[in-house]
PDB file of C-alpha atoms and ligand atoms in Angstrom:
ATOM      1  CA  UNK A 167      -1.910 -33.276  -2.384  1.00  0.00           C
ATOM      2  CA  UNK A 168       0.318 -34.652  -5.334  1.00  0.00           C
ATOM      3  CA  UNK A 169       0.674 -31.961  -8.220  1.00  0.00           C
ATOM      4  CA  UNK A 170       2.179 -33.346 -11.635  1.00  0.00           C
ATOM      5  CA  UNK A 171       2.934 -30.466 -13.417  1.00  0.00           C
ATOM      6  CA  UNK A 172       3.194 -30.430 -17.346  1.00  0.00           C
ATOM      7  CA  UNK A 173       5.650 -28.008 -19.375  1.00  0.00           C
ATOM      8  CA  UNK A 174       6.824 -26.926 -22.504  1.00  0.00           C
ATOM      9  CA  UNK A 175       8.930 -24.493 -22.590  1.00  0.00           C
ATOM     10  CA  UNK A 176      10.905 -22.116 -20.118  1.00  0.00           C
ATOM     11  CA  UNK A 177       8.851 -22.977 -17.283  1.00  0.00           C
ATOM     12  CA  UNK A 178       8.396 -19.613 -15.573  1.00  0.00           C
ATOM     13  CA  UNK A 179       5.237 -20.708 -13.722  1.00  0.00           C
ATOM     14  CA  UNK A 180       6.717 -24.275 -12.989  1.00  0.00           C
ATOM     15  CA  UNK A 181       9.302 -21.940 -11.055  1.00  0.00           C
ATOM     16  CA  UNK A 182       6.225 -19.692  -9.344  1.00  0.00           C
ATOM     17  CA  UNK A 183       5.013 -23.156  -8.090  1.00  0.00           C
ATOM     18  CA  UNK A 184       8.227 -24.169  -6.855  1.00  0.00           C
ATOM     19  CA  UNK A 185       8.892 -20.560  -4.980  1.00  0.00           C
ATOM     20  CA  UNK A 186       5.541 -20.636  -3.839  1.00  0.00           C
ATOM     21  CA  UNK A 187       5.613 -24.389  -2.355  1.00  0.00           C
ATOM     22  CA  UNK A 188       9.140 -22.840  -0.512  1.00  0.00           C
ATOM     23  CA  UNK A 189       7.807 -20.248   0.813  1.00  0.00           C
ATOM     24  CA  UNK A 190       4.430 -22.500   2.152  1.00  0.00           C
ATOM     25  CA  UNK A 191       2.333 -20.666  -0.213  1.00  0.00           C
ATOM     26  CA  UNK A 192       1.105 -24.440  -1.582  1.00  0.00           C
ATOM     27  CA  UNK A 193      -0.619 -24.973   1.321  1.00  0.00           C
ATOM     28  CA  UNK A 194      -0.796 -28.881   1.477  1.00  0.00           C
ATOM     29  CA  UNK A 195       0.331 -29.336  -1.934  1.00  0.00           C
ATOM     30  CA  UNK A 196       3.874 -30.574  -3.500  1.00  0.00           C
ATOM     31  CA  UNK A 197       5.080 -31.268  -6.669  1.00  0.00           C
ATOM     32  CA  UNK A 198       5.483 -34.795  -7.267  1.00  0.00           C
ATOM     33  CA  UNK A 199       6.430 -34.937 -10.982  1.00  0.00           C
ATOM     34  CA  UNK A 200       7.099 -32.873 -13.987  1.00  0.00           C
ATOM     35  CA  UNK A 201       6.179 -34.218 -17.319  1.00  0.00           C
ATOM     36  CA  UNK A 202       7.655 -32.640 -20.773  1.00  0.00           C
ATOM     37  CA  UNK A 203       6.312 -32.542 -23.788  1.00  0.00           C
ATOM     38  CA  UNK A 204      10.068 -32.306 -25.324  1.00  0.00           C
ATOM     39  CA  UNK A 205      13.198 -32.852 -24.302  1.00  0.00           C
ATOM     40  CA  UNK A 206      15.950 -30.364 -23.642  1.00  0.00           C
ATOM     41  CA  UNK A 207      13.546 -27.935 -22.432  1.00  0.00           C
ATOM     42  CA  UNK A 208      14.818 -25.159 -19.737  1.00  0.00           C
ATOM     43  CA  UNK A 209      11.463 -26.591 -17.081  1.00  0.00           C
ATOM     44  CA  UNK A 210      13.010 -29.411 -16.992  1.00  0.00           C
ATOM     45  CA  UNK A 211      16.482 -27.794 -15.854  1.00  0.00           C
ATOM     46  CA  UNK A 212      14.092 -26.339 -13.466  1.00  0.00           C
ATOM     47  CA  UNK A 213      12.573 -29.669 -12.208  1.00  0.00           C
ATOM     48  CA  UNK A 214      16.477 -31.207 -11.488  1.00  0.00           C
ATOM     49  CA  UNK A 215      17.521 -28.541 -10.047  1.00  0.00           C
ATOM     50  CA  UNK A 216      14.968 -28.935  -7.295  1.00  0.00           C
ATOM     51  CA  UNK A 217      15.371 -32.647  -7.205  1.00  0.00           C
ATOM     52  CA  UNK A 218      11.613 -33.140  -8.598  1.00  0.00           C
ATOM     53  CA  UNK A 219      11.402 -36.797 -10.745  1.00  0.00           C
ATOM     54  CA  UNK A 220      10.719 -35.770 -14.405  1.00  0.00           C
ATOM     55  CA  UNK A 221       9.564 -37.591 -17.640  1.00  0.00           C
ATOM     56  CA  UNK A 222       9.565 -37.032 -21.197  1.00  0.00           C
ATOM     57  CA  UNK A 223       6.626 -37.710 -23.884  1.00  0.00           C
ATOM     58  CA  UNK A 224       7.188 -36.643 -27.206  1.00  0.00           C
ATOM     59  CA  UNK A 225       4.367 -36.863 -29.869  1.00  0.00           C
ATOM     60  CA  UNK A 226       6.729 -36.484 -32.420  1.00  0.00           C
ATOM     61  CA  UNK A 227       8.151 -40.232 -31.188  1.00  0.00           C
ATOM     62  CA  UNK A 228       4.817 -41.786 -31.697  1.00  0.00           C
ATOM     63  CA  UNK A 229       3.430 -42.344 -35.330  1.00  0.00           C
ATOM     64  CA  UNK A 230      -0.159 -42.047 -34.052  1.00  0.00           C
ATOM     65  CA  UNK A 231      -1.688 -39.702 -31.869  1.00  0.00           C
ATOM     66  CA  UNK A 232      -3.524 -42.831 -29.858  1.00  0.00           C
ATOM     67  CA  UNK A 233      -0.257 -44.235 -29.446  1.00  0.00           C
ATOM     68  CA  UNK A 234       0.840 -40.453 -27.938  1.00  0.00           C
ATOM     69  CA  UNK A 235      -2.171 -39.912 -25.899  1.00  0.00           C
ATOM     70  CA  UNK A 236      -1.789 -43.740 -24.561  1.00  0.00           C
ATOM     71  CA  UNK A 237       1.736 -43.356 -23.420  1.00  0.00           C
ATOM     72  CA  UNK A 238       0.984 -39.610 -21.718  1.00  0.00           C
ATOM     73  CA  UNK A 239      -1.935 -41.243 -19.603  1.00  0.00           C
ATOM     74  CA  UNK A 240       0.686 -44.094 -18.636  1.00  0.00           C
ATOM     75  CA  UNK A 241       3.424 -41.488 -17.451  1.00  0.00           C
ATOM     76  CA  UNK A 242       0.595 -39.126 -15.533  1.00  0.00           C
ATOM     77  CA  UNK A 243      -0.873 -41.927 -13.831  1.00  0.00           C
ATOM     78  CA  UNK A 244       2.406 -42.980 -12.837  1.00  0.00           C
ATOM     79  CA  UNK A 245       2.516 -40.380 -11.285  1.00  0.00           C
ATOM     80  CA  UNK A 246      -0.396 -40.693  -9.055  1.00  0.00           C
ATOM     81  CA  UNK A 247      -1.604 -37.069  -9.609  1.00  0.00           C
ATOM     82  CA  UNK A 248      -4.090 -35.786  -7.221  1.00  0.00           C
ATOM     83  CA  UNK A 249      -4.174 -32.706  -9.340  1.00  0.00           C
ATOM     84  CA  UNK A 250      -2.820 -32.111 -12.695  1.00  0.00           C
ATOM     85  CA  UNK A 251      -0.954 -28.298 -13.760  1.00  0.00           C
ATOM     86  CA  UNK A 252      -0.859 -27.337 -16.780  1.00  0.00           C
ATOM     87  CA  UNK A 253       1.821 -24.829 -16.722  1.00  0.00           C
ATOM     88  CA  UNK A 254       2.803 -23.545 -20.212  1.00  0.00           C
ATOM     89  CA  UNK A 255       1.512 -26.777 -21.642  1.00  0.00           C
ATOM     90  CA  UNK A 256       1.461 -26.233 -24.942  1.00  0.00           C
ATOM     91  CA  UNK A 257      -0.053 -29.589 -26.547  1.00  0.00           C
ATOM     92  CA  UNK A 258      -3.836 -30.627 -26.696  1.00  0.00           C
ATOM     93  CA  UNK A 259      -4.231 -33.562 -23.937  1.00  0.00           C
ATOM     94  CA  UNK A 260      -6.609 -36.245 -25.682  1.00  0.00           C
ATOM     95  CA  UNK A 261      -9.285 -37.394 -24.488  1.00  0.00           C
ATOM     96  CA  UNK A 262      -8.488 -40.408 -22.302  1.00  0.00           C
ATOM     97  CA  UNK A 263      -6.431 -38.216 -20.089  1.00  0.00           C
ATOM     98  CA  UNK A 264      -9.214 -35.434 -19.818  1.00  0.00           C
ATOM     99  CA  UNK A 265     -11.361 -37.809 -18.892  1.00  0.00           C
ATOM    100  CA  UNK A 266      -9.843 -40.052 -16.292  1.00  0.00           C
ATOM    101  CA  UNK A 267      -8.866 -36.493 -14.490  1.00  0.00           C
ATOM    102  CA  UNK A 268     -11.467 -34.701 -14.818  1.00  0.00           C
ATOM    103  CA  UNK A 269     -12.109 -31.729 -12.659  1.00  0.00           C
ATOM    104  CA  UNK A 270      -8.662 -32.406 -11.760  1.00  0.00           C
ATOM    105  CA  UNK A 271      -7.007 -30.582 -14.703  1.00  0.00           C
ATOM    106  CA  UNK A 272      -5.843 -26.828 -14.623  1.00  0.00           C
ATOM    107  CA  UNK A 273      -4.366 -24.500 -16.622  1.00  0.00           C
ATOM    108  CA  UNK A 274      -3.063 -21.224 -16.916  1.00  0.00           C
ATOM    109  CA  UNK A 275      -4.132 -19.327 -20.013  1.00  0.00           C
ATOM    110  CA  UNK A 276      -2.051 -15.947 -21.045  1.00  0.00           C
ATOM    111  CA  UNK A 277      -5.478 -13.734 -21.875  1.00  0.00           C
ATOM    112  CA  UNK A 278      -8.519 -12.900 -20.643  1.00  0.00           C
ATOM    113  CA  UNK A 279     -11.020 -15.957 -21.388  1.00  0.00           C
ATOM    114  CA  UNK A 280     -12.768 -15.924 -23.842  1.00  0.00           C
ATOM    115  CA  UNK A 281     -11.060 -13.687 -25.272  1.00  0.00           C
ATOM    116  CA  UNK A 282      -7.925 -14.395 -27.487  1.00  0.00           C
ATOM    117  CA  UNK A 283      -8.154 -18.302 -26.701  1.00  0.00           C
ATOM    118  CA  UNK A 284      -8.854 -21.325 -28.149  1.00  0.00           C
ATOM    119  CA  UNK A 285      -6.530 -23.578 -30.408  1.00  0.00           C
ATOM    120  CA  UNK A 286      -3.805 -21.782 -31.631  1.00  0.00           C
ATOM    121  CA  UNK A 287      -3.829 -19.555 -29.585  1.00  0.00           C
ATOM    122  CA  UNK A 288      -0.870 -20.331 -27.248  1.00  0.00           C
ATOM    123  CA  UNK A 289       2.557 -18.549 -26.275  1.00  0.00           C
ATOM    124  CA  UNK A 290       2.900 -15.642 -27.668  1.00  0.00           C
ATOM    125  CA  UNK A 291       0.177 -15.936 -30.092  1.00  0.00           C
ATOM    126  CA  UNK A 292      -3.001 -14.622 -27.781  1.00  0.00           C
ATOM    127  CA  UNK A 293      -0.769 -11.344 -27.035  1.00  0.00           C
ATOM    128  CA  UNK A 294      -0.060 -10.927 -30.674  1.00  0.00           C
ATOM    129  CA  UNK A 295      -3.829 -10.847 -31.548  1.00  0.00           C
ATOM    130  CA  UNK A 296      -4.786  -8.892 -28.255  1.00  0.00           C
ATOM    131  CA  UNK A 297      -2.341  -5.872 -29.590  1.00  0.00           C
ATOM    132  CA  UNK A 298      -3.522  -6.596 -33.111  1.00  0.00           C
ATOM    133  CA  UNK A 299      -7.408  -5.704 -31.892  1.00  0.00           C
ATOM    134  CA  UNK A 300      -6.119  -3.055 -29.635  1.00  0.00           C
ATOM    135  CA  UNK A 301      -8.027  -4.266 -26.289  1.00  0.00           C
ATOM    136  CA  UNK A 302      -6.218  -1.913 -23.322  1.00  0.00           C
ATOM    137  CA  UNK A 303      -6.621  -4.904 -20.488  1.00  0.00           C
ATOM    138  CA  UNK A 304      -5.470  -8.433 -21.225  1.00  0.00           C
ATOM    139  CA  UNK A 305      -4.445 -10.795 -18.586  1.00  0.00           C
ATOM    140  CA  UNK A 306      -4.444 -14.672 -17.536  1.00  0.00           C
ATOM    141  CA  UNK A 307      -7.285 -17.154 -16.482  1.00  0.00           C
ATOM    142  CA  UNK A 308      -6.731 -20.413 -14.422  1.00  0.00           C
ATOM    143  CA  UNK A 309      -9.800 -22.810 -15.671  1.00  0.00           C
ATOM    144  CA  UNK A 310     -10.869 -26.253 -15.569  1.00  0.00           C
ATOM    145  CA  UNK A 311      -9.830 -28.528 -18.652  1.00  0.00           C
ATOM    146  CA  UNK A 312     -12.195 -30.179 -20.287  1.00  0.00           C
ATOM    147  CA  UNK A 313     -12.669 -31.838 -24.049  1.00  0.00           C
ATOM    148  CA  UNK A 314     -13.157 -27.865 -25.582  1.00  0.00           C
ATOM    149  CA  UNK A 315      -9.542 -25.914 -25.727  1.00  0.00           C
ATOM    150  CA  UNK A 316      -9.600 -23.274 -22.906  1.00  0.00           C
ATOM    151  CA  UNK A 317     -13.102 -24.036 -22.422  1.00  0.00           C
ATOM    152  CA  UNK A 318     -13.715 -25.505 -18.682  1.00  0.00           C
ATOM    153  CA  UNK A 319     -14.803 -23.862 -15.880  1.00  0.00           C
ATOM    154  CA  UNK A 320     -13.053 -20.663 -14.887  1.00  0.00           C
ATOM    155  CA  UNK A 321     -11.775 -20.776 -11.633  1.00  0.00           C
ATOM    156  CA  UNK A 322      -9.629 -17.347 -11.778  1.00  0.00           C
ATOM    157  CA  UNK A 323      -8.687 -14.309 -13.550  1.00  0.00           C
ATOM    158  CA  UNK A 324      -6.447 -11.003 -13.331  1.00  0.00           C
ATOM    159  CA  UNK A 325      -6.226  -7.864 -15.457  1.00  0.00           C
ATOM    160  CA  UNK A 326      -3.401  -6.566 -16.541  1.00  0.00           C
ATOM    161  CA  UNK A 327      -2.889  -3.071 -18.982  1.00  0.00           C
ATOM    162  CA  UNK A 328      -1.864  -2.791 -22.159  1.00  0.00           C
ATOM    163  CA  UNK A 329       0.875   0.024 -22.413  1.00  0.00           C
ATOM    164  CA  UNK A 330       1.394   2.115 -25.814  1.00  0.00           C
ATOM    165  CA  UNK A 331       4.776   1.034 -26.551  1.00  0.00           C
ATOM    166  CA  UNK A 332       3.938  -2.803 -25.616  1.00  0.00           C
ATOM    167  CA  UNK A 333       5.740  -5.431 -28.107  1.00  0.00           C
ATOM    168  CA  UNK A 334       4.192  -9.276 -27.601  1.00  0.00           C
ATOM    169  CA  UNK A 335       7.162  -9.946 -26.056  1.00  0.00           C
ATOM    170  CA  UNK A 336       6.694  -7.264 -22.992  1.00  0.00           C
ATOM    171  CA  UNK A 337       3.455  -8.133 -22.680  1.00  0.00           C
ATOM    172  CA  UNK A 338       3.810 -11.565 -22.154  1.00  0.00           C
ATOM    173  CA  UNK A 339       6.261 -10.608 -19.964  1.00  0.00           C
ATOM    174  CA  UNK A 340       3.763  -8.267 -18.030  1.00  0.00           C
ATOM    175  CA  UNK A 341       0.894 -10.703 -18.043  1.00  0.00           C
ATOM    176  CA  UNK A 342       3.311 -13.474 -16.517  1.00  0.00           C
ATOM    177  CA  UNK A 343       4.323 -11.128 -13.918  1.00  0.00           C
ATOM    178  CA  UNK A 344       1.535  -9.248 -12.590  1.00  0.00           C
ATOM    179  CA  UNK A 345      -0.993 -12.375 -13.410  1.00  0.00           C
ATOM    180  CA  UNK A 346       0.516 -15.948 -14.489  1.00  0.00           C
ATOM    181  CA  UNK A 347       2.779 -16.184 -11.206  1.00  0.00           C
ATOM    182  CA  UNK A 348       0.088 -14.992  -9.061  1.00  0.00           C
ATOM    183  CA  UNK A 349      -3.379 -16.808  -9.728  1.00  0.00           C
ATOM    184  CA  UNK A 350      -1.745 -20.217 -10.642  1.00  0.00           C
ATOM    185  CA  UNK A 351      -0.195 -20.809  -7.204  1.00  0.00           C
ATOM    186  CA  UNK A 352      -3.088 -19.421  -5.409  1.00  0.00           C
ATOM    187  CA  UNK A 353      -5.415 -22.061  -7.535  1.00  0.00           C
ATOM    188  CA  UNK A 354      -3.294 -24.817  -6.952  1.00  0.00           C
ATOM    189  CA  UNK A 355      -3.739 -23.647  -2.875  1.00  0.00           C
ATOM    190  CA  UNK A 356      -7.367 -23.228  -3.372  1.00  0.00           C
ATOM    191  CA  UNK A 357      -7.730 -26.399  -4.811  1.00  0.00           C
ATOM    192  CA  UNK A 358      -5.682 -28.225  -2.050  1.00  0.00           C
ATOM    193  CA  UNK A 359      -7.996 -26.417   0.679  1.00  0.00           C
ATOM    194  CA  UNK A 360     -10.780 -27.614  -1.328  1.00  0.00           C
ATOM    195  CA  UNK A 361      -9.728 -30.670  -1.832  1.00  0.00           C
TER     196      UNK A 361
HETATM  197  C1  GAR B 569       2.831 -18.873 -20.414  1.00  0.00           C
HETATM  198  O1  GAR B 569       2.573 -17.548 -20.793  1.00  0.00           O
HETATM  199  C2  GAR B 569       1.543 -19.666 -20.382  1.00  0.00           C
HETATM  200  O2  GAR B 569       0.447 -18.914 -19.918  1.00  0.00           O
HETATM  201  C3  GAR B 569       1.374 -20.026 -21.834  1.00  0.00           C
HETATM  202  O3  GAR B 569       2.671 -20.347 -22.262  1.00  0.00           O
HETATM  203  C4  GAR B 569       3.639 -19.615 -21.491  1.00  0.00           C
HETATM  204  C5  GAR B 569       4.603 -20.615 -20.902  1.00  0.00           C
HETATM  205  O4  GAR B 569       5.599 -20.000 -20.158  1.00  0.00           O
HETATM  206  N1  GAR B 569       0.449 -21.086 -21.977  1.00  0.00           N
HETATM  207  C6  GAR B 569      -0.361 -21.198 -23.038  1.00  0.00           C
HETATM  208  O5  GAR B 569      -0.322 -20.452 -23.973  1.00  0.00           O
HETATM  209  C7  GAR B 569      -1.319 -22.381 -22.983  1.00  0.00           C
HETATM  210  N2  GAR B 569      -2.331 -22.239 -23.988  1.00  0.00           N
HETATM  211  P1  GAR B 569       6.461 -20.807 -19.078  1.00  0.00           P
HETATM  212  O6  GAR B 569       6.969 -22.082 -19.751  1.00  0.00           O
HETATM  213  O7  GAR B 569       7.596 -19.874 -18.776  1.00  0.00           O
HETATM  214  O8  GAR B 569       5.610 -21.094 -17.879  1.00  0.00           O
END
């Protein structure tokens, strides 16, 4: 089962995949490519250092977003996905990608969905709102992408507390450990059984 998996930013859950396909957790899945949505971004450290082939496509080096979406769908399908990760992904995927993948999109979202999701809300941004509204359980969803942000099909979900003295930063930190690194391997297993 070929997994491209598209990053960001630090790429903690690219490394949960990458422990959890050492360690056989991946079942019959591997991780064929990593793609970027910038350059000089620590996942792709990440992706070298394990010897995984890696790509780079920047919207800011396309004038037009059709241009963008066009030269992502090239790069993925290059690929030859069997299942596409979304792993700390932080740009909209257009249409023509959703599309020719569909139902074989994932991604890991930092909250509870449908709570504190949607666009904009990315990063640290879903943890800053869910202290701002004072909820005492967040946590992280793996769904299905579709054309609405964060709004396919769930496939899973973990709580996680919300502690007193909780800064965004610790509880993104939290969520990733006790949730992110968790349910995002054991979807991309599920999917391979399923699949
Ligand atoms: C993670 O918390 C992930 O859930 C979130 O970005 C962070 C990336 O961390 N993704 C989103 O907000 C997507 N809407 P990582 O680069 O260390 O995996």
């Amino acid at each position: 089962m070929r997994v491209t998996v598209l990053v960001s930013g630090g790429g903690s859950n690219l490394q949960a995949l990458i422990d959890a396909q050492s360690s056989g957790e991946l079942g019959t899945a591997e991780i064929t490519a990593v793609i970027a949505s910038k350059p000089g971004v620590y996942a792709l450290e990440r992706a070298a250092k394990y010897g995984i082939p890696a790509h780079t496509v920047c919207r800011k080096d396309f004038a037009h977003s059709a241009e963008w979406e066009a030269a992502l769908l090239a790069a993925i399908n290059e690929t030859q996905p069997e299942l596409i990760v979304l792993a700390g992904y932080l740009s909209i995927l257009g249409d023509g990608v959703v599309r020719r993948y569909a139902g074989r999109i994932i991604n890991i979202h930092p909250a509870l969905i449908p709570s504190f999701c949607g666009k904009g809300m990315y990063g640290l941004r879903p943890h800053i709102a869910a202290l701002e509204r004072g909820v005492k359980v967040t946590g992280a969803t793996v769904h299905y992408v579709n054309e609405i942000p964060d709004g396919g099909e769930i496939i899973a979900q973990k709580a996680v507390a919300v502690l007193p003295e909780d800064t965004p930063e610790t509880l993104q930190q939290r969520v990733m450990e006790e949730a992110e690194w968790l349910i995002l391997p054991q979807a991309v297993r599920q999917f391979a059984i399923n699949n």
